């Protein structure tokens, strides 16, 4: 079974839970983190056409460089477009 958890996961709120889940998981476990400037995050969000939340909410949730403690995350930077992200994840997971 494959599980992908995606979202704005604040390190101090979710870090220990995700590290615990990873420790208990049998099989391949990888962590990837978007490391984007806020303006790029906002641009990508707008391109998705999501109307559930906007810039105001993103600013409230935003934390620059909020790495998860205890989870070796692979960085996904602004230079990665959608195809590059899919390739990075599928290659790392050997899917």
mmCIF file of N, CA and C in Angstrom:
data_model
loop_
_atom_site.group_PDB
_atom_site.id
_atom_site.type_symbol
_atom_site.label_atom_id
_atom_site.label_comp_id
_atom_site.label_asym_id
_atom_site.label_seq_id
_atom_site.Cartn_x
_atom_site.Cartn_y
_atom_site.Cartn_z
ATOM 1 N N UNK A 1 0.844 -1.170 0.000
ATOM 2 C CA UNK A 1 0.000 0.000 0.000
ATOM 3 C C UNK A 1 0.890 1.233 0.000
ATOM 4 N N UNK A 2 0.496 2.233 -0.765
ATOM 5 C CA UNK A 2 1.212 3.496 -0.823
ATOM 6 C C UNK A 2 0.337 4.574 -0.193
ATOM 7 N N UNK A 3 0.953 5.438 0.586
ATOM 8 C CA UNK A 3 0.248 6.550 1.196
ATOM 9 C C UNK A 3 1.043 7.814 0.922
ATOM 10 N N UNK A 4 0.364 8.822 0.441
ATOM 11 C CA UNK A 4 0.987 10.125 0.229
ATOM 12 C C UNK A 4 0.221 11.124 1.085
ATOM 13 N N UNK A 5 0.950 11.815 1.935
ATOM 14 C CA UNK A 5 0.361 12.862 2.767
ATOM 15 C C UNK A 5 0.888 14.178 2.231
ATOM 16 N N UNK A 6 -0.010 15.067 1.846
ATOM 17 C CA UNK A 6 0.398 16.322 1.245
ATOM 18 C C UNK A 6 -0.336 17.446 1.938
ATOM 19 N N UNK A 7 0.363 18.523 2.173
ATOM 20 C CA UNK A 7 -0.275 19.686 2.758
ATOM 21 C C UNK A 7 0.737 20.540 3.477
ATOM 22 N N UNK A 8 0.252 21.585 4.089
ATOM 23 C CA UNK A 8 1.105 22.438 4.911
ATOM 24 C C UNK A 8 1.104 21.816 6.297
ATOM 25 N N UNK A 9 2.159 21.053 6.573
ATOM 26 C CA UNK A 9 2.253 20.301 7.820
ATOM 27 C C UNK A 9 3.297 20.974 8.718
ATOM 28 N N UNK A 10 2.838 21.740 9.659
ATOM 29 C CA UNK A 10 3.724 22.497 10.535
ATOM 30 C C UNK A 10 4.593 21.546 11.350
ATOM 31 N N UNK A 11 5.890 21.806 11.340
ATOM 32 C CA UNK A 11 6.854 20.918 11.987
ATOM 33 C C UNK A 11 6.572 20.673 13.452
ATOM 34 N N UNK A 12 6.240 21.724 14.192
ATOM 35 C CA UNK A 12 6.019 21.552 15.628
ATOM 36 C C UNK A 12 4.694 20.859 15.941
ATOM 37 N N UNK A 13 3.797 20.815 14.990
ATOM 38 C CA UNK A 13 2.497 20.166 15.193
ATOM 39 C C UNK A 13 2.531 18.714 14.717
ATOM 40 N N UNK A 14 3.108 18.472 13.537
ATOM 41 C CA UNK A 14 3.020 17.162 12.901
ATOM 42 C C UNK A 14 4.325 16.374 12.885
ATOM 43 N N UNK A 15 5.434 17.007 13.192
ATOM 44 C CA UNK A 15 6.734 16.366 13.062
ATOM 45 C C UNK A 15 6.870 15.066 13.826
ATOM 46 N N UNK A 16 6.535 15.073 15.097
ATOM 47 C CA UNK A 16 6.708 13.856 15.899
ATOM 48 C C UNK A 16 5.755 12.747 15.453
ATOM 49 N N UNK A 17 4.552 13.093 15.047
ATOM 50 C CA UNK A 17 3.597 12.100 14.566
ATOM 51 C C UNK A 17 4.099 11.449 13.279
ATOM 52 N N UNK A 18 4.578 12.250 12.351
ATOM 53 C CA UNK A 18 5.073 11.706 11.090
ATOM 54 C C UNK A 18 6.338 10.880 11.301
ATOM 55 N N UNK A 19 7.218 11.322 12.190
ATOM 56 C CA UNK A 19 8.427 10.547 12.494
ATOM 57 C C UNK A 19 8.054 9.208 13.116
ATOM 58 N N UNK A 20 7.058 9.206 13.980
ATOM 59 C CA UNK A 20 6.597 7.969 14.611
ATOM 60 C C UNK A 20 5.975 7.024 13.579
ATOM 61 N N UNK A 21 5.159 7.556 12.692
ATOM 62 C CA UNK A 21 4.567 6.726 11.637
ATOM 63 C C UNK A 21 5.654 6.124 10.756
ATOM 64 N N UNK A 22 6.662 6.926 10.423
ATOM 65 C CA UNK A 22 7.758 6.434 9.588
ATOM 66 C C UNK A 22 8.530 5.336 10.296
ATOM 67 N N UNK A 23 8.764 5.490 11.587
ATOM 68 C CA UNK A 23 9.508 4.484 12.354
ATOM 69 C C UNK A 23 8.751 3.163 12.415
ATOM 70 N N UNK A 24 7.431 3.223 12.445
ATOM 71 C CA UNK A 24 6.601 2.021 12.534
ATOM 72 C C UNK A 24 6.321 1.381 11.172
ATOM 73 N N UNK A 25 6.614 2.096 10.099
ATOM 74 C CA UNK A 25 6.284 1.612 8.766
ATOM 75 C C UNK A 25 7.307 0.586 8.288
ATOM 76 N N UNK A 26 6.805 -0.511 7.773
ATOM 77 C CA UNK A 26 7.666 -1.522 7.159
ATOM 78 C C UNK A 26 7.658 -1.240 5.660
ATOM 79 N N UNK A 27 8.800 -0.987 5.115
ATOM 80 C CA UNK A 27 8.881 -0.675 3.691
ATOM 81 C C UNK A 27 9.553 0.667 3.489
ATOM 82 N N UNK A 28 9.457 1.158 2.283
ATOM 83 C CA UNK A 28 10.102 2.412 1.924
ATOM 84 C C UNK A 28 9.310 3.597 2.450
ATOM 85 N N UNK A 29 9.985 4.477 3.144
ATOM 86 C CA UNK A 29 9.373 5.706 3.636
ATOM 87 C C UNK A 29 10.266 6.859 3.211
ATOM 88 N N UNK A 30 9.693 7.853 2.596
ATOM 89 C CA UNK A 30 10.448 9.026 2.157
ATOM 90 C C UNK A 30 9.665 10.268 2.524
ATOM 91 N N UNK A 31 10.395 11.328 2.776
ATOM 92 C CA UNK A 31 9.804 12.635 3.044
ATOM 93 C C UNK A 31 10.329 13.619 2.008
ATOM 94 N N UNK A 32 9.421 14.406 1.457
ATOM 95 C CA UNK A 32 9.762 15.443 0.500
ATOM 96 C C UNK A 32 9.166 16.747 1.011
ATOM 97 N N UNK A 33 9.912 17.819 0.842
ATOM 98 C CA UNK A 33 9.430 19.113 1.332
ATOM 99 C C UNK A 33 9.605 20.164 0.250
ATOM 100 N N UNK A 34 8.510 20.855 -0.053
ATOM 101 C CA UNK A 34 8.610 21.999 -0.945
ATOM 102 C C UNK A 34 9.325 23.118 -0.199
ATOM 103 N N UNK A 35 10.415 23.574 -0.749
ATOM 104 C CA UNK A 35 11.201 24.659 -0.189
ATOM 105 C C UNK A 35 11.103 25.813 -1.175
ATOM 106 N N UNK A 36 10.009 26.551 -1.064
ATOM 107 C CA UNK A 36 9.677 27.599 -2.030
ATOM 108 C C UNK A 36 9.527 28.933 -1.320
ATOM 109 N N UNK A 37 9.879 30.015 -2.002
ATOM 110 C CA UNK A 37 9.552 31.334 -1.452
ATOM 111 C C UNK A 37 8.034 31.498 -1.418
ATOM 112 N N UNK A 38 7.549 32.356 -0.547
ATOM 113 C CA UNK A 38 6.105 32.530 -0.421
ATOM 114 C C UNK A 38 5.466 32.930 -1.744
ATOM 115 N N UNK A 39 6.085 33.854 -2.474
ATOM 116 C CA UNK A 39 5.491 34.305 -3.740
ATOM 117 C C UNK A 39 5.319 33.153 -4.724
ATOM 118 N N UNK A 40 6.274 32.221 -4.765
ATOM 119 C CA UNK A 40 6.157 31.054 -5.650
ATOM 120 C C UNK A 40 5.052 30.116 -5.160
ATOM 121 N N UNK A 41 4.950 29.953 -3.860
ATOM 122 C CA UNK A 41 3.871 29.137 -3.292
ATOM 123 C C UNK A 41 2.517 29.720 -3.681
ATOM 124 N N UNK A 42 2.384 31.016 -3.553
ATOM 125 C CA UNK A 42 1.138 31.694 -3.903
ATOM 126 C C UNK A 42 0.835 31.552 -5.396
ATOM 127 N N UNK A 43 1.846 31.686 -6.245
ATOM 128 C CA UNK A 43 1.660 31.534 -7.692
ATOM 129 C C UNK A 43 1.186 30.128 -8.036
ATOM 130 N N UNK A 44 1.824 29.117 -7.432
ATOM 131 C CA UNK A 44 1.446 27.726 -7.716
ATOM 132 C C UNK A 44 0.038 27.425 -7.199
ATOM 133 N N UNK A 45 -0.294 27.980 -6.050
ATOM 134 C CA UNK A 45 -1.639 27.779 -5.504
ATOM 135 C C UNK A 45 -2.683 28.380 -6.453
ATOM 136 N N UNK A 46 -2.421 29.583 -6.925
ATOM 137 C CA UNK A 46 -3.364 30.245 -7.834
ATOM 138 C C UNK A 46 -3.518 29.457 -9.130
ATOM 139 N N UNK A 47 -2.445 28.862 -9.610
ATOM 140 C CA UNK A 47 -2.488 28.089 -10.855
ATOM 141 C C UNK A 47 -3.349 26.836 -10.721
ATOM 142 N N UNK A 48 -3.504 26.344 -9.487
ATOM 143 C CA UNK A 48 -4.336 25.148 -9.271
ATOM 144 C C UNK A 48 -5.820 25.461 -9.373
ATOM 145 N N UNK A 49 -6.181 26.721 -9.254
ATOM 146 C CA UNK A 49 -7.591 27.091 -9.324
ATOM 147 C C UNK A 49 -8.366 26.765 -8.059
ATOM 148 N N UNK A 50 -7.670 26.538 -6.969
ATOM 149 C CA UNK A 50 -8.328 26.210 -5.693
ATOM 150 C C UNK A 50 -9.015 27.448 -5.135
ATOM 151 N N UNK A 51 -10.267 27.297 -4.789
ATOM 152 C CA UNK A 51 -11.022 28.412 -4.222
ATOM 153 C C UNK A 51 -11.352 28.187 -2.745
ATOM 154 N N UNK A 52 -10.869 27.080 -2.176
ATOM 155 C CA UNK A 52 -11.163 26.774 -0.774
ATOM 156 C C UNK A 52 -10.446 27.709 0.190
ATOM 157 N N UNK A 53 -9.281 28.191 -0.212
ATOM 158 C CA UNK A 53 -8.528 29.144 0.595
ATOM 159 C C UNK A 53 -7.621 29.939 -0.319
ATOM 160 N N UNK A 54 -7.213 31.100 0.154
ATOM 161 C CA UNK A 54 -6.423 31.988 -0.693
ATOM 162 C C UNK A 54 -5.215 32.553 0.017
ATOM 163 N N UNK A 55 -4.787 33.716 -0.454
ATOM 164 C CA UNK A 55 -3.556 34.328 0.051
ATOM 165 C C UNK A 55 -3.622 34.596 1.549
ATOM 166 N N UNK A 56 -4.743 35.076 2.037
ATOM 167 C CA UNK A 56 -4.852 35.392 3.470
ATOM 168 C C UNK A 56 -4.566 34.164 4.320
ATOM 169 N N UNK A 57 -5.192 33.035 3.982
ATOM 170 C CA UNK A 57 -4.985 31.804 4.750
ATOM 171 C C UNK A 57 -3.551 31.291 4.582
ATOM 172 N N UNK A 58 -3.025 31.347 3.373
ATOM 173 C CA UNK A 58 -1.649 30.900 3.154
ATOM 174 C C UNK A 58 -0.672 31.716 3.999
ATOM 175 N N UNK A 59 -0.894 33.019 4.092
ATOM 176 C CA UNK A 59 -0.016 33.860 4.923
ATOM 177 C C UNK A 59 -0.102 33.466 6.395
ATOM 178 N N UNK A 60 -1.292 33.082 6.844
ATOM 179 C CA UNK A 60 -1.455 32.657 8.243
ATOM 180 C C UNK A 60 -0.714 31.352 8.507
ATOM 181 N N UNK A 61 -0.707 30.451 7.546
ATOM 182 C CA UNK A 61 -0.090 29.138 7.710
ATOM 183 C C UNK A 61 1.407 29.143 7.428
ATOM 184 N N UNK A 62 1.887 30.141 6.703
ATOM 185 C CA UNK A 62 3.244 30.152 6.168
ATOM 186 C C UNK A 62 4.311 30.193 7.258
ATOM 187 N N UNK A 63 5.281 29.319 7.101
ATOM 188 C CA UNK A 63 6.499 29.337 7.914
ATOM 189 C C UNK A 63 7.657 29.078 6.972
ATOM 190 N N UNK A 64 8.589 29.990 6.938
ATOM 191 C CA UNK A 64 9.743 29.837 6.073
ATOM 192 C C UNK A 64 10.665 28.773 6.655
ATOM 193 N N UNK A 65 11.085 27.833 5.833
ATOM 194 C CA UNK A 65 12.037 26.784 6.221
ATOM 195 C C UNK A 65 11.562 26.001 7.450
ATOM 196 N N UNK A 66 10.368 25.448 7.377
ATOM 197 C CA UNK A 66 9.784 24.699 8.501
ATOM 198 C C UNK A 66 10.000 23.197 8.297
ATOM 199 N N UNK A 67 11.232 22.770 8.482
ATOM 200 C CA UNK A 67 11.575 21.356 8.304
ATOM 201 C C UNK A 67 10.995 20.518 9.442
ATOM 202 N N UNK A 68 10.681 19.264 9.135
ATOM 203 C CA UNK A 68 10.175 18.336 10.133
ATOM 204 C C UNK A 68 11.353 17.734 10.897
ATOM 205 N N UNK A 69 11.358 17.881 12.180
ATOM 206 C CA UNK A 69 12.414 17.311 13.009
ATOM 207 C C UNK A 69 12.316 15.790 13.006
ATOM 208 N N UNK A 70 13.453 15.128 12.827
ATOM 209 C CA UNK A 70 13.469 13.678 12.865
ATOM 210 C C UNK A 70 13.057 13.005 11.563
ATOM 211 N N UNK A 71 12.818 13.795 10.537
ATOM 212 C CA UNK A 71 12.415 13.257 9.235
ATOM 213 C C UNK A 71 13.391 13.786 8.182
ATOM 214 N N UNK A 72 14.133 12.899 7.566
ATOM 215 C CA UNK A 72 15.086 13.314 6.532
ATOM 216 C C UNK A 72 14.320 13.664 5.264
ATOM 217 N N UNK A 73 14.092 14.941 5.077
ATOM 218 C CA UNK A 73 13.289 15.397 3.942
ATOM 219 C C UNK A 73 14.178 15.682 2.728
ATOM 220 N N UNK A 74 13.657 15.347 1.557
ATOM 221 C CA UNK A 74 14.305 15.730 0.316
ATOM 222 C C UNK A 74 13.668 17.030 -0.140
ATOM 223 N N UNK A 75 14.494 17.979 -0.495
ATOM 224 C CA UNK A 75 14.049 19.310 -0.867
ATOM 225 C C UNK A 75 13.526 19.337 -2.301
ATOM 226 N N UNK A 76 12.383 19.979 -2.468
ATOM 227 C CA UNK A 76 11.829 20.249 -3.787
ATOM 228 C C UNK A 76 11.798 21.766 -3.913
ATOM 229 N N UNK A 77 12.647 22.294 -4.790
ATOM 230 C CA UNK A 77 12.778 23.739 -4.922
ATOM 231 C C UNK A 77 11.946 24.317 -6.049
ATOM 232 N N UNK A 78 12.044 25.620 -6.188
ATOM 233 C CA UNK A 78 11.282 26.345 -7.205
ATOM 234 C C UNK A 78 11.668 25.918 -8.620
ATOM 235 N N UNK A 79 12.864 25.336 -8.769
ATOM 236 C CA UNK A 79 13.298 24.894 -10.102
ATOM 237 C C UNK A 79 12.577 23.625 -10.555
ATOM 238 N N UNK A 80 11.851 22.976 -9.662
ATOM 239 C CA UNK A 80 11.125 21.753 -9.999
ATOM 240 C C UNK A 80 9.705 22.100 -10.456
ATOM 241 N N UNK A 81 9.409 21.818 -11.724
ATOM 242 C CA UNK A 81 8.036 21.968 -12.183
ATOM 243 C C UNK A 81 7.286 20.671 -11.847
ATOM 244 N N UNK A 82 6.030 20.605 -12.200
ATOM 245 C CA UNK A 82 5.206 19.448 -11.850
ATOM 246 C C UNK A 82 5.812 18.140 -12.355
ATOM 247 N N UNK A 83 6.239 18.122 -13.615
ATOM 248 C CA UNK A 83 6.825 16.893 -14.167
ATOM 249 C C UNK A 83 8.075 16.478 -13.403
ATOM 250 N N UNK A 84 8.901 17.442 -13.005
ATOM 251 C CA UNK A 84 10.123 17.134 -12.259
ATOM 252 C C UNK A 84 9.797 16.601 -10.869
ATOM 253 N N UNK A 85 8.759 17.137 -10.246
ATOM 254 C CA UNK A 85 8.345 16.652 -8.926
ATOM 255 C C UNK A 85 7.857 15.212 -9.022
ATOM 256 N N UNK A 86 7.015 14.928 -9.995
ATOM 257 C CA UNK A 86 6.513 13.566 -10.189
ATOM 258 C C UNK A 86 7.668 12.616 -10.450
ATOM 259 N N UNK A 87 8.608 13.012 -11.284
ATOM 260 C CA UNK A 87 9.762 12.176 -11.581
ATOM 261 C C UNK A 87 10.614 11.948 -10.332
ATOM 262 N N UNK A 88 10.860 12.986 -9.562
ATOM 263 C CA UNK A 88 11.652 12.871 -8.335
ATOM 264 C C UNK A 88 11.030 11.873 -7.365
ATOM 265 N N UNK A 89 9.729 12.017 -7.129
ATOM 266 C CA UNK A 89 9.043 11.157 -6.157
ATOM 267 C C UNK A 89 8.944 9.721 -6.668
ATOM 268 N N UNK A 90 8.531 9.542 -7.902
ATOM 269 C CA UNK A 90 8.373 8.172 -8.411
ATOM 270 C C UNK A 90 9.705 7.452 -8.512
ATOM 271 N N UNK A 91 10.762 8.170 -8.856
ATOM 272 C CA UNK A 91 12.089 7.553 -8.921
ATOM 273 C C UNK A 91 12.569 7.183 -7.524
ATOM 274 N N UNK A 92 12.427 8.088 -6.580
ATOM 275 C CA UNK A 92 12.871 7.816 -5.207
ATOM 276 C C UNK A 92 12.116 6.638 -4.588
ATOM 277 N N UNK A 93 10.842 6.524 -4.931
ATOM 278 C CA UNK A 93 10.016 5.452 -4.373
ATOM 279 C C UNK A 93 10.091 4.158 -5.182
ATOM 280 N N UNK A 94 10.761 4.229 -6.337
ATOM 281 C CA UNK A 94 10.883 3.079 -7.242
ATOM 282 C C UNK A 94 9.513 2.585 -7.726
ATOM 283 N N UNK A 95 8.659 3.548 -8.038
ATOM 284 C CA UNK A 95 7.328 3.234 -8.546
ATOM 285 C C UNK A 95 7.375 3.105 -10.045
#
